[in-house]
PDB file of C-alpha atoms in Angstrom:
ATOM      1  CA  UNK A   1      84.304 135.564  -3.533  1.00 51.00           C
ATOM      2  CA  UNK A   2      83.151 138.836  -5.635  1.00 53.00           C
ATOM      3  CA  UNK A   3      85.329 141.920  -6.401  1.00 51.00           C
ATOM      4  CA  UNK A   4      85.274 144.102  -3.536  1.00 49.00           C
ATOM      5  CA  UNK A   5      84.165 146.662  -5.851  1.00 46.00           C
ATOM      6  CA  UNK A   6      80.772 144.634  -6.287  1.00 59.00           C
ATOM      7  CA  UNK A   7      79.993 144.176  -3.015  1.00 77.00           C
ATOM      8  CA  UNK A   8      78.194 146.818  -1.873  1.00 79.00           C
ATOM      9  CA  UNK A   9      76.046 147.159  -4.902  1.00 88.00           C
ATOM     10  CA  UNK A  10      75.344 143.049  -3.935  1.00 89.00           C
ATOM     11  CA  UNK A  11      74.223 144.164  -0.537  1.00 90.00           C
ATOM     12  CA  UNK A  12      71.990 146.916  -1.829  1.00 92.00           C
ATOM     13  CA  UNK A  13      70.587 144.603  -4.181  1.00 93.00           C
ATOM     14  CA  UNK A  14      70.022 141.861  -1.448  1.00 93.00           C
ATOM     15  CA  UNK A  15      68.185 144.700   0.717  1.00 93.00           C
ATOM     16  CA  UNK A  16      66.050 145.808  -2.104  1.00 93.00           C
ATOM     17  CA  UNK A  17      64.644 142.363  -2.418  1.00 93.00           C
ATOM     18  CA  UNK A  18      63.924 142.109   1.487  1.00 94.00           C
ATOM     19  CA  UNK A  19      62.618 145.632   1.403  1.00 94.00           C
ATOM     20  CA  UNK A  20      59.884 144.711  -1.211  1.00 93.00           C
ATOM     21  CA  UNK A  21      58.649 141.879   0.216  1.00 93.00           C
ATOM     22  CA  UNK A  22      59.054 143.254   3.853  1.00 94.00           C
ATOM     23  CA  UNK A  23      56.951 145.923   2.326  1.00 94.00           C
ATOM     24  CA  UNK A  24      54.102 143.715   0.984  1.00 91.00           C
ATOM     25  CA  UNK A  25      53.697 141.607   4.406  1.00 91.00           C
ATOM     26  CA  UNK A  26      53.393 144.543   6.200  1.00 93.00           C
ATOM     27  CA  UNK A  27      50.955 146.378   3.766  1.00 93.00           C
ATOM     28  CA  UNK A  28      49.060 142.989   3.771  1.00 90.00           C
ATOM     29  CA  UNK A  29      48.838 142.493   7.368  1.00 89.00           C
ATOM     30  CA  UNK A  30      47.788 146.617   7.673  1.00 90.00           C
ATOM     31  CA  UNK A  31      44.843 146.239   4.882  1.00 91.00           C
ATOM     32  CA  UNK A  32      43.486 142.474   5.547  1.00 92.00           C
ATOM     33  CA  UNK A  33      40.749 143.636   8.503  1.00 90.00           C
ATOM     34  CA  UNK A  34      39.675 146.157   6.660  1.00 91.00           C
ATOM     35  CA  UNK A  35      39.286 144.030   3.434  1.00 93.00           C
ATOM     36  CA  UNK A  36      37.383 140.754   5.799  1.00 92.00           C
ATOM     37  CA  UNK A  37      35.089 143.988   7.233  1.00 91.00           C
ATOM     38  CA  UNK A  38      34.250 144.523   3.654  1.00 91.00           C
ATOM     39  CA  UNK A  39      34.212 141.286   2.287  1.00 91.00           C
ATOM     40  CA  UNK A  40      32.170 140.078   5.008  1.00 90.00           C
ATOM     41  CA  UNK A  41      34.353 137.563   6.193  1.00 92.00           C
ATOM     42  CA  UNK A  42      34.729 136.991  10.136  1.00 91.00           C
ATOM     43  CA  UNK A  43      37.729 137.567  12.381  1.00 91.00           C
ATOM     44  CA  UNK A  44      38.483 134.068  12.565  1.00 93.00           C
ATOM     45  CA  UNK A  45      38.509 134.132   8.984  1.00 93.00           C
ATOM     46  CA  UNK A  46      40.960 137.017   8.810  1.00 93.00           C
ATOM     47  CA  UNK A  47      43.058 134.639  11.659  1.00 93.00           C
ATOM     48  CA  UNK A  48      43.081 132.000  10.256  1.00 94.00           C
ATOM     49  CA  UNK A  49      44.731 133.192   6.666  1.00 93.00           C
ATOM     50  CA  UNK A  50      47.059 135.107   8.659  1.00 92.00           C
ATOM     51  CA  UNK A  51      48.588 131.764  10.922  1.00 93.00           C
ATOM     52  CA  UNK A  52      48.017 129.642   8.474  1.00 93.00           C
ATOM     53  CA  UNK A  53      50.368 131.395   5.963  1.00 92.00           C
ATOM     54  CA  UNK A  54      52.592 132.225   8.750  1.00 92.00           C
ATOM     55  CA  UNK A  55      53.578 128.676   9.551  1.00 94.00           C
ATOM     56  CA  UNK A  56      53.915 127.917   6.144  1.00 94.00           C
ATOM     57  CA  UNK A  57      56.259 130.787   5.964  1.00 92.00           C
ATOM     58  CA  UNK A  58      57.983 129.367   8.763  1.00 92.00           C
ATOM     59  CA  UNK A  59      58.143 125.525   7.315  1.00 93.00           C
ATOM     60  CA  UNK A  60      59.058 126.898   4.105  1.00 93.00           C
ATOM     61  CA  UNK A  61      61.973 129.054   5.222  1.00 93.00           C
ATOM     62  CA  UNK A  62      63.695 125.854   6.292  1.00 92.00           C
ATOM     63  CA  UNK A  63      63.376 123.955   3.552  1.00 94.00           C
ATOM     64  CA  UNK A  64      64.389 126.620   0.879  1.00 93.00           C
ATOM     65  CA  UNK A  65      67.351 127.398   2.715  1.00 92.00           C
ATOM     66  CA  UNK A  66      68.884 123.871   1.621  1.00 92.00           C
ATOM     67  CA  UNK A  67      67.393 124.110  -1.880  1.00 94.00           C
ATOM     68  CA  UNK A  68      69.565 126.989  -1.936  1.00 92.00           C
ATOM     69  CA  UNK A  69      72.644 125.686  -1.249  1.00 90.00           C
ATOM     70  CA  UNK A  70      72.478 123.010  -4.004  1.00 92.00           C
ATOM     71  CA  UNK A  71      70.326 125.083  -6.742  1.00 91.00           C
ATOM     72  CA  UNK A  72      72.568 128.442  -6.204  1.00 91.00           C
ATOM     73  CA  UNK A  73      70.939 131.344  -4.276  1.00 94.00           C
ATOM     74  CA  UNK A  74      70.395 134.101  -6.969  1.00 94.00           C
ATOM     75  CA  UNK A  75      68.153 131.310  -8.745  1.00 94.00           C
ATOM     76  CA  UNK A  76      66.325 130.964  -5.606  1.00 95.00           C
ATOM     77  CA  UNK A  77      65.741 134.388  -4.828  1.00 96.00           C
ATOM     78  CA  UNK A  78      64.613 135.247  -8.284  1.00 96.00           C
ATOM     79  CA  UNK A  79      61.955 132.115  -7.645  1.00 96.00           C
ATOM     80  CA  UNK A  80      61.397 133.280  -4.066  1.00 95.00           C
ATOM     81  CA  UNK A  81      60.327 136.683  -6.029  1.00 96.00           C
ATOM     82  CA  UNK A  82      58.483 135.628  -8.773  1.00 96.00           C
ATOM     83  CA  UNK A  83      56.555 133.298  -6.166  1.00 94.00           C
ATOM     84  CA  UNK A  84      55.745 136.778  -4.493  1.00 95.00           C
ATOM     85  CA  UNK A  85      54.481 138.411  -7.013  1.00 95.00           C
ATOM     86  CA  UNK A  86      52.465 135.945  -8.363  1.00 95.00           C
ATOM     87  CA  UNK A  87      50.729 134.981  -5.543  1.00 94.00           C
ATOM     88  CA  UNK A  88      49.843 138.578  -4.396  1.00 94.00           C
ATOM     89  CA  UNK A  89      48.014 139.076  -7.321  1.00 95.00           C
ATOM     90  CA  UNK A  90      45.876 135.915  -6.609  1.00 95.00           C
ATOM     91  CA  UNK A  91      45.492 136.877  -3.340  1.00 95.00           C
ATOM     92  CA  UNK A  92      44.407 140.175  -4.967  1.00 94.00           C
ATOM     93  CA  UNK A  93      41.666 138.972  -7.634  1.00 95.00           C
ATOM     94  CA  UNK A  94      40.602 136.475  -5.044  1.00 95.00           C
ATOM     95  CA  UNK A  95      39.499 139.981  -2.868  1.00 95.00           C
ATOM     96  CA  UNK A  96      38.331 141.439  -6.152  1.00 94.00           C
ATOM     97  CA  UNK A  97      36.111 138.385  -6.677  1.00 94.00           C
ATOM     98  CA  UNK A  98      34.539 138.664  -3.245  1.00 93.00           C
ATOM     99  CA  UNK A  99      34.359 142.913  -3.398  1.00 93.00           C
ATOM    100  CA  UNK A 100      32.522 141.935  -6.655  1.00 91.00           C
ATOM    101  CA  UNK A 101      29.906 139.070  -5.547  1.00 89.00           C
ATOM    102  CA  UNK A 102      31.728 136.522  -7.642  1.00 91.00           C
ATOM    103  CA  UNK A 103      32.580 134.459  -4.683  1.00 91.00           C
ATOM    104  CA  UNK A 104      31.432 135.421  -1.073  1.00 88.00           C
ATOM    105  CA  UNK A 105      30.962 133.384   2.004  1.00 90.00           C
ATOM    106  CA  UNK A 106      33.028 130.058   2.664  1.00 91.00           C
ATOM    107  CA  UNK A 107      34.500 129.778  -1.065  1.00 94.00           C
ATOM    108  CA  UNK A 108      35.744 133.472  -0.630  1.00 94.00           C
ATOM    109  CA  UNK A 109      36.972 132.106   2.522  1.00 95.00           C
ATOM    110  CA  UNK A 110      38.993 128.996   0.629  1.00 95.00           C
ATOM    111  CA  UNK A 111      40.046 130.923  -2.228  1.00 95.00           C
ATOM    112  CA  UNK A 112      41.978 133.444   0.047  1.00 95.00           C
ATOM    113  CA  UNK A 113      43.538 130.410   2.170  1.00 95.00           C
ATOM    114  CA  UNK A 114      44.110 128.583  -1.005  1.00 95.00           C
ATOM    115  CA  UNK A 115      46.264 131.604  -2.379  1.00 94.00           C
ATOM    116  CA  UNK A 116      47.668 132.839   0.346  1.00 94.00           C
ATOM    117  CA  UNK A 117      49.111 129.206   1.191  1.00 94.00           C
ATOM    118  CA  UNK A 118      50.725 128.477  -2.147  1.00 93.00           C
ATOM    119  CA  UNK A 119      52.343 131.842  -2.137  1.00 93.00           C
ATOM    120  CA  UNK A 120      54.037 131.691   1.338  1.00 93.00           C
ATOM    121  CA  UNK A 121      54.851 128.364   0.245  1.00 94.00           C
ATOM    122  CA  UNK A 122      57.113 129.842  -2.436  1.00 94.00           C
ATOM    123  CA  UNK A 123      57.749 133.777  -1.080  1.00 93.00           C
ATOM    124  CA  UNK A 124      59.637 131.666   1.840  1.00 93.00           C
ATOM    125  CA  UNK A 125      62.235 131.259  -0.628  1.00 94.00           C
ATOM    126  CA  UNK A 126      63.330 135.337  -0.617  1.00 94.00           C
ATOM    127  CA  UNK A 127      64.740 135.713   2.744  1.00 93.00           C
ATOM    128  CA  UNK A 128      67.213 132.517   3.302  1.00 93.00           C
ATOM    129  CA  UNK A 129      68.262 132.595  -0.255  1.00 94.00           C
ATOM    130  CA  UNK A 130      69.152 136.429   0.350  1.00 93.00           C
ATOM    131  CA  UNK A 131      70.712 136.085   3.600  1.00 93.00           C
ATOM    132  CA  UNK A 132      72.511 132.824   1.964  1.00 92.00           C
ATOM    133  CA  UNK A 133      73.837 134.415  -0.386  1.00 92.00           C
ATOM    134  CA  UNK A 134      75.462 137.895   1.729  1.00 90.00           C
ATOM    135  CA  UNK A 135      76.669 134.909   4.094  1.00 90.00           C
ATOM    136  CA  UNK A 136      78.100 133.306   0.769  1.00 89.00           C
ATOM    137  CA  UNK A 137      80.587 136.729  -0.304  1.00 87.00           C
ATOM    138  CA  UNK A 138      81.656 138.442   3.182  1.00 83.00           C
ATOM    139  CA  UNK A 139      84.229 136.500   5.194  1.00 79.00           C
ATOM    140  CA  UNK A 140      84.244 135.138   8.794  1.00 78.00           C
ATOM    141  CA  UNK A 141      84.955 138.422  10.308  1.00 82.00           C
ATOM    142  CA  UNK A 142      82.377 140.196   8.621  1.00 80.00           C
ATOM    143  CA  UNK A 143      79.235 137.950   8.239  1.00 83.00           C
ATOM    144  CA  UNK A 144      77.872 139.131  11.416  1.00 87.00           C
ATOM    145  CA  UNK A 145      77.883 142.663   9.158  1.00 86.00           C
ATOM    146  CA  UNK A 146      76.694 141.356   6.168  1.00 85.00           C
ATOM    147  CA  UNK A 147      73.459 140.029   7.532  1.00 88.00           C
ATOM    148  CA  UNK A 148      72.464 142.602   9.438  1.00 89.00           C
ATOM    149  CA  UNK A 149      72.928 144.654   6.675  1.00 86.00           C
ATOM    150  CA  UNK A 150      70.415 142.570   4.635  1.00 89.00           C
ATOM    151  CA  UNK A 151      67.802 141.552   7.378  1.00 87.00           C
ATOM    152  CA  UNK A 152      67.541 145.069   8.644  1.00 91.00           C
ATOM    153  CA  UNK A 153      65.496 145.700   5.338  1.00 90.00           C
ATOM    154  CA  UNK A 154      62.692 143.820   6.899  1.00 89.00           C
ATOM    155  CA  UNK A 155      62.577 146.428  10.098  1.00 90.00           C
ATOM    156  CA  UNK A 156      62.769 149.033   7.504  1.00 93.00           C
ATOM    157  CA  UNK A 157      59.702 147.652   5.945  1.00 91.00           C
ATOM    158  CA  UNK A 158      57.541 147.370   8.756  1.00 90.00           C
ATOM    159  CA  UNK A 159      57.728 150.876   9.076  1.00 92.00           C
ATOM    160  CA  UNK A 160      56.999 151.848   5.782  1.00 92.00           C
ATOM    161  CA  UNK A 161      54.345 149.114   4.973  1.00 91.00           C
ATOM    162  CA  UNK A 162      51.574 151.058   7.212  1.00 92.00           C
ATOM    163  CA  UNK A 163      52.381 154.229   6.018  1.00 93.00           C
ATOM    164  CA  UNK A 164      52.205 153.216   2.068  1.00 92.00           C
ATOM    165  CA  UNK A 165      49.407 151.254   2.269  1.00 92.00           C
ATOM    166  CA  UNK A 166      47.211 154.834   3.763  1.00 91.00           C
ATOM    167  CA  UNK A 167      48.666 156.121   1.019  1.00 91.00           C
ATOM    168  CA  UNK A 168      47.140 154.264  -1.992  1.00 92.00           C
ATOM    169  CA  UNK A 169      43.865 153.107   0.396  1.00 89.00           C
ATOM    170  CA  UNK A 170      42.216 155.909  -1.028  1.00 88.00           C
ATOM    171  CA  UNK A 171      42.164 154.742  -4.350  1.00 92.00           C
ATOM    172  CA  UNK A 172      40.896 151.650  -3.176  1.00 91.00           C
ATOM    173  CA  UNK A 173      41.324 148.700  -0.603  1.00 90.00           C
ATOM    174  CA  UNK A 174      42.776 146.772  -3.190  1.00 93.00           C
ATOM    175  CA  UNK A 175      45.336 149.243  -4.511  1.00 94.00           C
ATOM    176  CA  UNK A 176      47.894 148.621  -2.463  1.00 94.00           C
ATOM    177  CA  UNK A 177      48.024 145.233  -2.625  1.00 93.00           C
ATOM    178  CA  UNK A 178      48.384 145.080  -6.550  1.00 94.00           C
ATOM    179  CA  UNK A 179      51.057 147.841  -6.552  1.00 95.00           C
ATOM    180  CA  UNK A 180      53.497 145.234  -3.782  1.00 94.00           C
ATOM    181  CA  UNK A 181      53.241 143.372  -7.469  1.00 95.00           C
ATOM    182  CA  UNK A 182      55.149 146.178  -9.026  1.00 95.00           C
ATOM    183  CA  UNK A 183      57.637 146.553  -6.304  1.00 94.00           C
ATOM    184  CA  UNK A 184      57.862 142.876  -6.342  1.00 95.00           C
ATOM    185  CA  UNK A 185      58.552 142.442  -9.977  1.00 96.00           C
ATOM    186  CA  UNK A 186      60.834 145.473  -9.953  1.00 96.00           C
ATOM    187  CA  UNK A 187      62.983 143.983  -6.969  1.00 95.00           C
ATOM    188  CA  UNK A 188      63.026 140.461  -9.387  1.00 96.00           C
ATOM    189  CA  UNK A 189      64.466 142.931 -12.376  1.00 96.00           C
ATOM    190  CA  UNK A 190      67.205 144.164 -10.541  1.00 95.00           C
ATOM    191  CA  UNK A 191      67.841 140.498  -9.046  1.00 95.00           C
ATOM    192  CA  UNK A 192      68.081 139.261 -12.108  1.00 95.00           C
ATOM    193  CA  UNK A 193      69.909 142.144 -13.871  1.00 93.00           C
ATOM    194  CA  UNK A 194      72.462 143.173 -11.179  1.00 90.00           C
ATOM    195  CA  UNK A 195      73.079 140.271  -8.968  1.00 91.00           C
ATOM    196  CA  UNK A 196      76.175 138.003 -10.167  1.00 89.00           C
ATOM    197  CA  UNK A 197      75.615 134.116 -10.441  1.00 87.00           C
ATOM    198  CA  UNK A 198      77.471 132.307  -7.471  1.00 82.00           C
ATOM    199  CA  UNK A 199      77.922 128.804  -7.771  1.00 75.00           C
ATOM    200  CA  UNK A 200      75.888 126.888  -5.358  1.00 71.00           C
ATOM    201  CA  UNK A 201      77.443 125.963  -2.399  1.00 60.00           C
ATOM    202  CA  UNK A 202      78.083 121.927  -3.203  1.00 55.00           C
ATOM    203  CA  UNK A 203      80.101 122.977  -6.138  1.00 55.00           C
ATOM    204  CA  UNK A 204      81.967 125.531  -3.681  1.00 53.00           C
ATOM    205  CA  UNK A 205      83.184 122.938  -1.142  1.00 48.00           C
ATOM    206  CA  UNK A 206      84.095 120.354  -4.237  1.00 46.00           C
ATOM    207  CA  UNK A 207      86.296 123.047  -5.884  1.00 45.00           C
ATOM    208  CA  UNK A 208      87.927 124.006  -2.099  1.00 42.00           C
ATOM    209  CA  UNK A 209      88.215 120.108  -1.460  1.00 42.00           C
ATOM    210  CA  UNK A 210      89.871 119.561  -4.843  1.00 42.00           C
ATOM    211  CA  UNK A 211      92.083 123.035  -4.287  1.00 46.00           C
ATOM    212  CA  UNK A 212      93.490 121.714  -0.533  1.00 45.00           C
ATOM    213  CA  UNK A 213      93.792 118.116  -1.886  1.00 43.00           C
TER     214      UNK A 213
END
């Protein structure tokens, strides 16, 4: 358990890194029909990048949640992050590729499903390893608290995702997309420079079953 004097800068921490990514989904899922329109990709396209990488969200959440508990959470979230990052600005240059005639048609197509995948394969890792982790310092009474006070971040974010992307449209459709990498890398900074280490949870129950015994 951390100081209580930590604890809320932990949980502001924890909702900066759900904020930034919450951000970036919603900024992507705001600019992505306009950027198919101008890419000249089709609907089904723009569909099928979108369920595809939401599944893989889904799959992934599951399985980083118990990668989590053995590897330690803050190490997760900072991959979870990084992951982010990265993969938006793939996603990114892929776009800039097609805007610039590089790529067009069905590769276009591939290269945005291609990137898109491997980063929601790895951005999955942000939310259960920062919900772990509030779940991980509050106590029985208060976890209810504690992870509403993380996950709201993402309601927050849906709100401001639409409203920041109009923002930096007008300096162009791809703008917004490469400034989520900022955010992102700025919520990894604090993650890493803020956040104490916990031990995973494995080690936890040892130490408790070695304490009681």
């Amino acid at each position: 358990m951390l100081p209580a004097s930590s604890t809320p800068i932990v949980f502001r921490v924890l909702f900066c890194a759900l904020l930034a990514t919450s951000v970036g989904q919603s900024v992507m899922l705001t600019t992505l029909p306009s950027m198919g329109r101008e890419a000249e990709l089709t609907e089904f396209h723009i569909a099928t990048i979108m369920s595809s990488s939401a599944f893989i969200f889904a799959l992934g959440t599951n399985v980083w949640s118990k990668v989590a508990k053995r590897a330690g959470f803050k190490r997760i979230l900072m991959v979870g992050l990084t992951g982010y990052s990265l993969g938006t600005f793939a996603f990114a240059s892929a776009w800039m590729a097609g805007f610039s005639g590089f790529i067009s048609g069905t590769n276009l197509f591939l290269a945005l499903l291609l990137s898109r995948s491997l980063q929601s394969t790895i951005m999955s890792a942000t939310p259960p390893s920062a919900v772990g982790y509030a779940v991980a310092i509050s106590s029985a009474q208060g976890r209810v608290s504690a992870i509403s006070k993380v996950t709201s971040a993402s309601n927050v974010g849906q709100i401001i995702g639409p409203a920041y992307a109009g923002l930096l449209v007008g300096f162009g459709l791809l703008a917004p997309l490469y400034s989520i990498v900022l955010l992102t890398l700025l919520a990894l900074l604090l993650v890493y420079v803020k956040l104490p280490v916990l031990a995973p949870v494995s080690q936890q129950n040892n130490q408790t079953s070695a304490n009681s015994s």
